Amino acid sequence: MKSYDFGPGHPFRGDRFEAFINLFRDKMGGNPAFKIIEPRYASDDELLLVHDEDYIARLIEGCRRYAGYDPDTPLHPSLESAARLIVGGSITACESILGEGDDRKAFGIGGGLHHAKKNREAGFCLYNDVAVSASKLIQVHGLRRILILDTDVHAGDGTAEIFYRDPRVLLIDIHQDPSTIYPGRGFIDEVGEGEGEGFTVNIPLPPGASDESYRLALEELFQPLAEEYKPDIIIRNGGSDPHFADMLGSLKLTLEGFKLIGAETRKAADKICHGRLVSLIGSGYNRKVLPYAWLALISGATGVEVKLEEPIRKPSEEIHLSRLDETLRVIGEVKKRIRSYWKL
């Protein structure tokens, strides 16, 4: 998986995975509640649930020839197989909690490649493992309703585009205001089309929004929507890039904020869908912060307490209260926009 690396000077480097595994082993490695499952490579048939056949062939050839279309996502020979491994790992995580056993929480490390479109790579993402996993759960395993919660600092425009007309997937996307950050999509008015109208819910937070803003968005929008939709499973994706020290975003989450995200998704899953929760964790661009935020997400999602201290000093004691008035305004606008679809 370390081959999912875009080279020196690029913000997405493959050493992130080893950094996380080392911290996980140090903090949680002795806990028998956790099982390590080796990922597998996604097959062509699985990728074709979402991606065009011509695109897959073009991507394989592009990686072989170092020739891509997106300058932010440079291709190289080992990248396509690494992307397949991430997709296969995300599918495995989802399938591992479908049985009647005790396993109800799973984590796909490296997952959350939410910018990839049906026929184009984008934003460091080759294949959309979030969409492929959800599509397999629906088309192969017969699940009827899937809730995807995207908490990455960037809107999941690829995932939104793929499911924009599909009511079998409710996408709730909490992200930084897209007028201030890539990909420039994910505005409140983007609610889906056709049969999928109302099943895309964007919650664009202002730059500077912090833990309390996420708490409000989760409590005021995510929880009631999840309870009304009654999904068969919840898939959450997103890594550490909403952290206050991340270089590619301007949100201000602390480690406690990441624990909160995990805990709120666990609360919803335990109440609504027999505890079935998958967390796909791959993003983040501050090497010092990334493993701690990833572990905080896992701690919150499992309820397993772990002592974590911020690796970088907080810039202000007021960080938890930053931009609350603007957040409340956004939440009010979202409720107004979707009230014809949902009982909020």
Tab-separated table of C-alpha atoms in Angstrom:
chain	number	residue	atom	x	y	z
A	1	MET	CA	0.000	0.000	0.000
A	2	LYS	CA	2.966	2.314	0.524
A	3	SER	CA	3.219	2.492	-3.286
A	4	TYR	CA	0.161	4.740	-3.214
A	5	ASP	CA	2.585	7.647	-3.245
A	6	PHE	CA	2.814	10.588	-5.629
A	7	GLY	CA	6.487	11.317	-5.116
A	8	PRO	CA	8.799	13.845	-3.419
A	9	GLY	CA	7.239	17.255	-2.902
A	10	HIS	CA	3.689	15.933	-3.229
A	11	PRO	CA	1.452	16.167	-0.127
A	12	PHE	CA	0.267	12.547	-0.468
A	13	ARG	CA	3.140	10.228	0.436
A	14	GLY	CA	2.981	6.512	1.077
A	15	ASP	CA	4.853	6.635	4.389
A	16	ARG	CA	1.594	7.735	6.074
A	17	PHE	CA	0.498	4.124	6.403
A	18	GLU	CA	3.586	2.952	8.281
A	19	ALA	CA	3.396	5.991	10.579
A	20	PHE	CA	-0.157	5.101	11.533
A	21	ILE	CA	0.513	1.379	11.977
A	22	ASN	CA	3.415	2.135	14.304
A	23	LEU	CA	1.243	4.365	16.505
A	24	PHE	CA	-1.634	1.878	16.430
A	25	ARG	CA	0.628	-0.927	17.589
A	26	ASP	CA	2.021	1.261	20.348
A	27	LYS	CA	-1.376	2.427	21.647
A	28	MET	CA	-3.809	-0.361	20.759
A	29	GLY	CA	-1.796	-3.277	19.461
A	30	GLY	CA	-2.306	-5.371	22.586
A	31	ASN	CA	-6.080	-5.003	22.602
A	32	PRO	CA	-7.690	-8.350	21.648
A	33	ALA	CA	-10.814	-6.564	20.417
A	34	PHE	CA	-8.970	-5.612	17.236
A	35	LYS	CA	-8.329	-8.041	14.387
A	36	ILE	CA	-5.989	-7.199	11.513
A	37	ILE	CA	-7.360	-8.344	8.149
A	38	GLU	CA	-5.020	-8.330	5.165
A	39	PRO	CA	-6.489	-6.402	2.222
A	40	ARG	CA	-6.819	-7.903	-1.239
A	41	TYR	CA	-6.757	-6.387	-4.693
A	42	ALA	CA	-10.081	-5.310	-6.163
A	43	SER	CA	-11.054	-7.222	-9.292
A	44	ASP	CA	-12.041	-5.721	-12.634
A	45	ASP	CA	-15.635	-6.813	-12.009
A	46	GLU	CA	-15.673	-4.882	-8.734
A	47	LEU	CA	-14.187	-1.744	-10.263
A	48	LEU	CA	-16.700	-1.970	-13.127
A	49	LEU	CA	-19.531	-1.564	-10.634
A	50	VAL	CA	-18.627	2.142	-10.761
A	51	HIS	CA	-15.863	2.873	-13.266
A	52	ASP	CA	-15.953	2.707	-17.066
A	53	GLU	CA	-14.026	-0.112	-18.727
A	54	ASP	CA	-12.230	2.335	-21.021
A	55	TYR	CA	-11.136	4.382	-18.021
A	56	ILE	CA	-9.650	1.370	-16.239
A	57	ALA	CA	-7.705	0.416	-19.379
A	58	ARG	CA	-6.542	4.004	-19.878
A	59	LEU	CA	-5.440	4.244	-16.247
A	60	ILE	CA	-3.428	1.019	-16.428
A	61	GLU	CA	-1.693	2.221	-19.574
A	62	GLY	CA	-1.244	5.736	-18.174
A	63	CYS	CA	0.469	4.398	-15.068
A	64	ARG	CA	2.761	2.271	-17.223
A	65	ARG	CA	3.710	5.314	-19.312
A	66	TYR	CA	3.679	7.958	-16.507
A	67	ALA	CA	0.893	9.686	-18.460
A	68	GLY	CA	-2.132	11.095	-16.637
A	69	TYR	CA	-4.749	13.803	-17.140
A	70	ASP	CA	-4.766	15.425	-13.698
A	71	PRO	CA	-1.561	17.321	-12.815
A	72	ASP	CA	-2.324	16.907	-9.099
A	73	THR	CA	-2.478	13.131	-9.529
A	74	PRO	CA	0.718	12.083	-11.351
A	75	LEU	CA	0.745	8.453	-12.454
A	76	HIS	CA	3.546	5.899	-12.132
A	77	PRO	CA	3.803	2.133	-12.751
A	78	SER	CA	3.010	0.853	-9.244
A	79	LEU	CA	0.163	3.281	-8.539
A	80	GLU	CA	-2.722	1.446	-10.212
A	81	SER	CA	-2.135	-1.790	-8.320
A	82	ALA	CA	-1.809	0.156	-5.061
A	83	ALA	CA	-5.152	1.822	-5.790
A	84	ARG	CA	-6.724	-1.599	-6.370
A	85	LEU	CA	-5.386	-2.727	-3.008
A	86	ILE	CA	-7.022	0.231	-1.267
A	87	VAL	CA	-10.342	-0.488	-2.986
A	88	GLY	CA	-10.081	-4.166	-2.105
A	89	GLY	CA	-9.335	-3.265	1.501
A	90	SER	CA	-12.391	-1.024	1.699
A	91	ILE	CA	-14.627	-3.720	0.217
A	92	THR	CA	-13.187	-6.265	2.652
A	93	ALA	CA	-13.890	-3.928	5.567
A	94	CYS	CA	-17.520	-3.572	4.488
A	95	GLU	CA	-18.027	-7.284	3.880
A	96	SER	CA	-16.419	-8.242	7.187
A	97	ILE	CA	-19.350	-6.879	9.216
A	98	LEU	CA	-22.249	-8.264	7.170
A	99	GLY	CA	-22.463	-11.612	8.942
A	100	GLU	CA	-24.202	-12.631	12.133
A	101	GLY	CA	-21.044	-12.560	14.245
A	102	ASP	CA	-19.927	-9.995	16.780
A	103	ASP	CA	-17.940	-7.842	14.347
A	104	ARG	CA	-19.830	-4.592	13.788
A	105	LYS	CA	-17.087	-1.992	13.298
A	106	ALA	CA	-14.422	-2.093	10.578
A	107	PHE	CA	-11.758	0.288	9.310
A	108	GLY	CA	-10.261	0.528	5.845
A	109	ILE	CA	-6.880	2.212	6.157
A	110	GLY	CA	-6.038	4.188	3.031
A	111	GLY	CA	-9.658	4.416	1.936
A	112	GLY	CA	-11.770	7.451	1.204
A	113	LEU	CA	-10.614	8.217	-2.362
A	114	HIS	CA	-13.736	10.282	-2.883
A	115	HIS	CA	-12.688	12.569	-5.750
A	116	ALA	CA	-12.354	9.817	-8.375
A	117	LYS	CA	-15.105	9.939	-11.007
A	118	LYS	CA	-16.534	7.134	-13.137
A	119	ASN	CA	-14.083	7.931	-15.918
A	120	ARG	CA	-11.417	10.244	-14.504
A	121	GLU	CA	-8.841	10.418	-11.751
A	122	ALA	CA	-8.831	13.566	-9.617
A	123	GLY	CA	-7.538	15.001	-6.358
A	124	PHE	CA	-5.030	12.209	-5.569
A	125	CYS	CA	-7.757	9.591	-6.224
A	126	LEU	CA	-7.651	6.927	-8.964
A	127	TYR	CA	-10.544	4.629	-8.061
A	128	ASN	CA	-13.420	5.637	-5.797
A	129	ASP	CA	-13.319	2.948	-3.120
A	130	VAL	CA	-16.214	4.570	-1.248
A	131	ALA	CA	-18.511	4.258	-4.257
A	132	VAL	CA	-17.269	0.818	-5.300
A	133	SER	CA	-17.803	-0.543	-1.779
A	134	ALA	CA	-21.301	0.930	-1.525
A	135	SER	CA	-22.206	-0.322	-4.998
A	136	LYS	CA	-21.102	-3.853	-4.180
A	137	LEU	CA	-23.117	-3.836	-0.968
A	138	ILE	CA	-26.194	-2.861	-2.995
A	139	GLN	CA	-25.731	-4.844	-6.204
A	140	VAL	CA	-24.143	-8.027	-4.844
A	141	HIS	CA	-25.143	-8.241	-1.184
A	142	GLY	CA	-28.637	-6.814	-1.563
A	143	LEU	CA	-28.483	-3.927	0.903
A	144	ARG	CA	-31.260	-1.422	0.275
A	145	ARG	CA	-30.064	1.775	1.947
A	146	ILE	CA	-26.533	2.982	2.599
A	147	LEU	CA	-25.607	6.176	4.409
A	148	ILE	CA	-22.244	7.686	3.513
A	149	LEU	CA	-20.920	10.343	5.886
A	150	ASP	CA	-17.985	12.229	4.388
A	151	THR	CA	-16.024	14.263	6.974
A	152	ASP	CA	-12.993	15.105	4.833
A	153	VAL	CA	-12.089	18.796	4.628
A	154	HIS	CA	-12.779	18.588	0.870
A	155	ALA	CA	-16.211	17.750	-0.518
A	156	GLY	CA	-16.510	14.248	-1.957
A	157	ASP	CA	-17.445	15.390	-5.445
A	158	GLY	CA	-16.707	12.037	-7.071
A	159	THR	CA	-18.935	10.121	-4.675
A	160	ALA	CA	-21.669	12.743	-5.039
A	161	GLU	CA	-21.542	12.593	-8.832
A	162	ILE	CA	-21.721	8.788	-8.903
A	163	PHE	CA	-24.793	8.592	-6.637
A	164	TYR	CA	-26.433	11.899	-7.582
A	165	ARG	CA	-29.546	10.187	-9.003
A	166	ASP	CA	-29.631	7.190	-6.647
A	167	PRO	CA	-31.917	7.134	-3.568
A	168	ARG	CA	-30.283	3.934	-2.323
A	169	VAL	CA	-27.402	6.075	-1.054
A	170	LEU	CA	-27.798	9.047	1.271
A	171	LEU	CA	-24.616	11.135	1.149
A	172	ILE	CA	-24.098	13.588	4.010
A	173	ASP	CA	-20.963	15.612	3.375
A	174	ILE	CA	-19.453	17.922	6.031
A	175	HIS	CA	-16.588	19.938	4.555
A	176	GLN	CA	-14.987	23.345	4.247
A	177	ASP	CA	-16.914	25.934	2.235
A	178	PRO	CA	-16.128	24.932	-1.387
A	179	SER	CA	-15.841	28.556	-2.465
A	180	THR	CA	-12.589	28.574	-0.450
A	181	ILE	CA	-11.082	25.159	-1.286
A	182	TYR	CA	-10.806	22.326	-3.826
A	183	PRO	CA	-12.853	20.908	-5.563
A	184	GLY	CA	-15.233	23.878	-5.769
A	185	ARG	CA	-18.236	21.560	-5.412
A	186	GLY	CA	-20.415	20.649	-2.455
A	187	PHE	CA	-22.689	23.675	-2.069
A	188	ILE	CA	-25.970	23.544	-0.163
A	189	ASP	CA	-28.057	23.688	-3.358
A	190	GLU	CA	-26.477	20.475	-4.698
A	191	VAL	CA	-29.106	18.020	-3.429
A	192	GLY	CA	-29.282	15.350	-6.137
A	193	GLU	CA	-31.425	14.858	-9.225
A	194	GLY	CA	-34.285	12.656	-10.384
A	195	GLU	CA	-34.984	9.797	-7.992
A	196	GLY	CA	-31.919	10.877	-6.020
A	197	GLU	CA	-33.165	14.396	-5.331
A	198	GLY	CA	-32.818	15.110	-1.633
A	199	PHE	CA	-30.335	12.298	-1.043
A	200	THR	CA	-27.232	14.503	-1.260
A	201	VAL	CA	-26.853	16.790	1.760
A	202	ASN	CA	-23.921	19.198	1.773
A	203	ILE	CA	-22.890	20.990	4.967
A	204	PRO	CA	-20.209	23.539	3.976
A	205	LEU	CA	-18.522	24.915	7.086
A	206	PRO	CA	-16.705	28.259	7.140
A	207	PRO	CA	-12.891	28.344	7.338
A	208	GLY	CA	-11.957	28.332	11.006
A	209	ALA	CA	-14.844	26.076	12.062
A	210	SER	CA	-13.781	23.697	14.808
A	211	ASP	CA	-14.959	20.912	17.116
A	212	GLU	CA	-18.159	22.623	18.214
A	213	SER	CA	-19.150	23.267	14.593
A	214	TYR	CA	-18.781	19.589	13.790
A	215	ARG	CA	-20.749	18.673	16.906
A	216	LEU	CA	-23.616	20.913	15.817
A	217	ALA	CA	-23.604	19.552	12.259
A	218	LEU	CA	-23.591	15.974	13.509
A	219	GLU	CA	-26.301	16.505	16.117
A	220	GLU	CA	-28.565	18.829	14.137
A	221	LEU	CA	-28.326	17.166	10.718
A	222	PHE	CA	-26.506	13.821	10.613
A	223	GLN	CA	-28.267	12.165	13.558
A	224	PRO	CA	-31.873	13.025	12.609
A	225	LEU	CA	-31.269	12.245	8.927
A	226	ALA	CA	-29.723	8.891	9.800
A	227	GLU	CA	-32.635	8.053	12.072
A	228	GLU	CA	-35.194	8.912	9.402
A	229	TYR	CA	-33.351	7.179	6.534
A	230	LYS	CA	-32.677	3.998	8.551
A	231	PRO	CA	-29.669	2.731	6.581
A	232	ASP	CA	-28.535	-0.882	6.582
A	233	ILE	CA	-24.958	0.289	7.160
A	234	ILE	CA	-23.049	3.547	7.669
A	235	ILE	CA	-19.844	4.209	5.750
A	236	ARG	CA	-17.841	7.177	7.003
A	237	ASN	CA	-14.817	8.431	5.096
A	238	GLY	CA	-12.209	11.072	5.798
A	239	GLY	CA	-8.877	11.355	7.568
A	240	SER	CA	-6.979	14.093	9.358
A	241	ASP	CA	-7.221	17.034	6.962
A	242	PRO	CA	-9.841	19.001	8.975
A	243	HIS	CA	-7.200	19.295	11.749
A	244	PHE	CA	-6.074	22.799	12.671
A	245	ALA	CA	-2.476	22.023	11.630
A	246	ASP	CA	-3.223	20.461	8.238
A	247	MET	CA	-1.657	22.293	5.309
A	248	LEU	CA	-4.401	21.755	2.710
A	249	GLY	CA	-7.397	22.969	4.700
A	250	SER	CA	-8.530	25.785	6.967
A	251	LEU	CA	-10.777	23.982	9.433
A	252	LYS	CA	-9.701	23.761	13.065
A	253	LEU	CA	-10.514	20.355	14.493
A	254	THR	CA	-8.540	19.029	17.448
A	255	LEU	CA	-8.002	15.367	18.293
A	256	GLU	CA	-11.093	15.579	20.492
A	257	GLY	CA	-13.034	16.636	17.417
A	258	PHE	CA	-11.965	13.500	15.569
A	259	LYS	CA	-13.000	11.362	18.542
A	260	LEU	CA	-16.350	13.144	18.438
A	261	ILE	CA	-16.844	12.247	14.764
A	262	GLY	CA	-16.138	8.609	15.536
A	263	ALA	CA	-18.391	8.601	18.591
A	264	GLU	CA	-21.332	10.226	16.802
A	265	THR	CA	-21.168	7.742	13.925
A	266	ARG	CA	-20.970	4.871	16.437
A	267	LYS	CA	-23.990	6.258	18.272
A	268	ALA	CA	-26.024	6.348	15.059
A	269	ALA	CA	-24.916	2.906	13.893
A	270	ASP	CA	-25.634	1.278	17.249
A	271	LYS	CA	-29.104	2.810	17.338
A	272	ILE	CA	-30.146	2.353	13.717
A	273	CYS	CA	-28.277	-0.404	11.861
A	274	HIS	CA	-27.229	-3.013	14.430
A	275	GLY	CA	-23.901	-1.264	14.951
A	276	ARG	CA	-22.690	-1.725	11.371
A	277	LEU	CA	-20.148	1.029	10.791
A	278	VAL	CA	-17.214	1.157	8.377
A	279	SER	CA	-14.679	3.972	8.583
A	280	LEU	CA	-12.420	4.577	5.569
A	281	ILE	CA	-9.408	6.601	6.667
A	282	GLY	CA	-6.762	7.868	4.282
A	283	SER	CA	-6.496	11.652	3.995
A	284	GLY	CA	-4.322	14.135	5.857
A	285	TYR	CA	-1.250	16.133	4.938
A	286	ASN	CA	0.549	16.964	8.172
A	287	ARG	CA	2.818	14.013	8.904
A	288	LYS	CA	2.998	14.804	12.638
A	289	VAL	CA	-0.766	14.975	13.087
A	290	LEU	CA	-2.026	12.277	10.729
A	291	PRO	CA	-1.517	9.090	12.786
A	292	TYR	CA	-2.935	10.692	15.942
A	293	ALA	CA	-6.082	11.943	14.202
A	294	TRP	CA	-6.622	8.583	12.506
A	295	LEU	CA	-6.318	6.837	15.860
A	296	ALA	CA	-8.699	9.351	17.445
A	297	LEU	CA	-11.300	8.484	14.790
A	298	ILE	CA	-10.907	4.788	15.614
A	299	SER	CA	-11.073	5.455	19.353
A	300	GLY	CA	-14.337	7.339	18.959
A	301	ALA	CA	-15.866	4.788	16.583
A	302	THR	CA	-15.106	1.839	18.864
A	303	GLY	CA	-15.446	3.437	22.289
A	304	VAL	CA	-11.961	2.175	23.148
A	305	GLU	CA	-10.302	4.934	25.140
A	306	VAL	CA	-6.731	5.822	24.295
A	307	LYS	CA	-4.666	8.681	25.678
A	308	LEU	CA	-3.653	11.016	22.873
A	309	GLU	CA	-1.993	14.405	23.204
A	310	GLU	CA	-1.921	16.974	20.445
A	311	PRO	CA	1.437	16.636	18.648
A	312	ILE	CA	1.289	20.357	17.791
A	313	ARG	CA	0.319	23.102	20.234
A	314	LYS	CA	-3.146	24.541	19.745
A	315	PRO	CA	-3.047	28.088	18.343
A	316	SER	CA	-5.763	29.399	20.668
A	317	GLU	CA	-7.790	28.360	23.690
A	318	GLU	CA	-10.845	29.659	21.828
A	319	ILE	CA	-10.473	27.091	19.057
A	320	HIS	CA	-13.526	25.081	20.121
A	321	LEU	CA	-15.803	28.119	19.752
A	322	SER	CA	-14.451	29.438	16.462
A	323	ARG	CA	-17.017	30.442	13.788
A	324	LEU	CA	-20.088	29.162	15.644
A	325	ASP	CA	-22.441	31.902	14.462
A	326	GLU	CA	-21.609	31.194	10.825
A	327	THR	CA	-21.978	27.451	11.414
A	328	LEU	CA	-25.451	27.950	12.874
A	329	ARG	CA	-26.395	30.009	9.828
A	330	VAL	CA	-25.178	27.250	7.490
A	331	ILE	CA	-27.090	24.577	9.405
A	332	GLY	CA	-30.230	26.697	9.192
A	333	GLU	CA	-29.797	27.102	5.434
A	334	VAL	CA	-29.277	23.360	4.968
A	335	LYS	CA	-32.438	22.579	6.945
A	336	LYS	CA	-34.392	25.071	4.867
A	337	ARG	CA	-33.085	23.591	1.604
A	338	ILE	CA	-33.881	19.954	2.438
A	339	ARG	CA	-37.028	20.318	4.537
A	340	SER	CA	-39.219	19.273	1.598
A	341	TYR	CA	-37.414	15.907	1.583
A	342	TRP	CA	-36.811	15.239	5.291
A	343	LYS	CA	-38.615	15.796	8.603
A	344	LEU	CA	-36.116	18.081	10.299
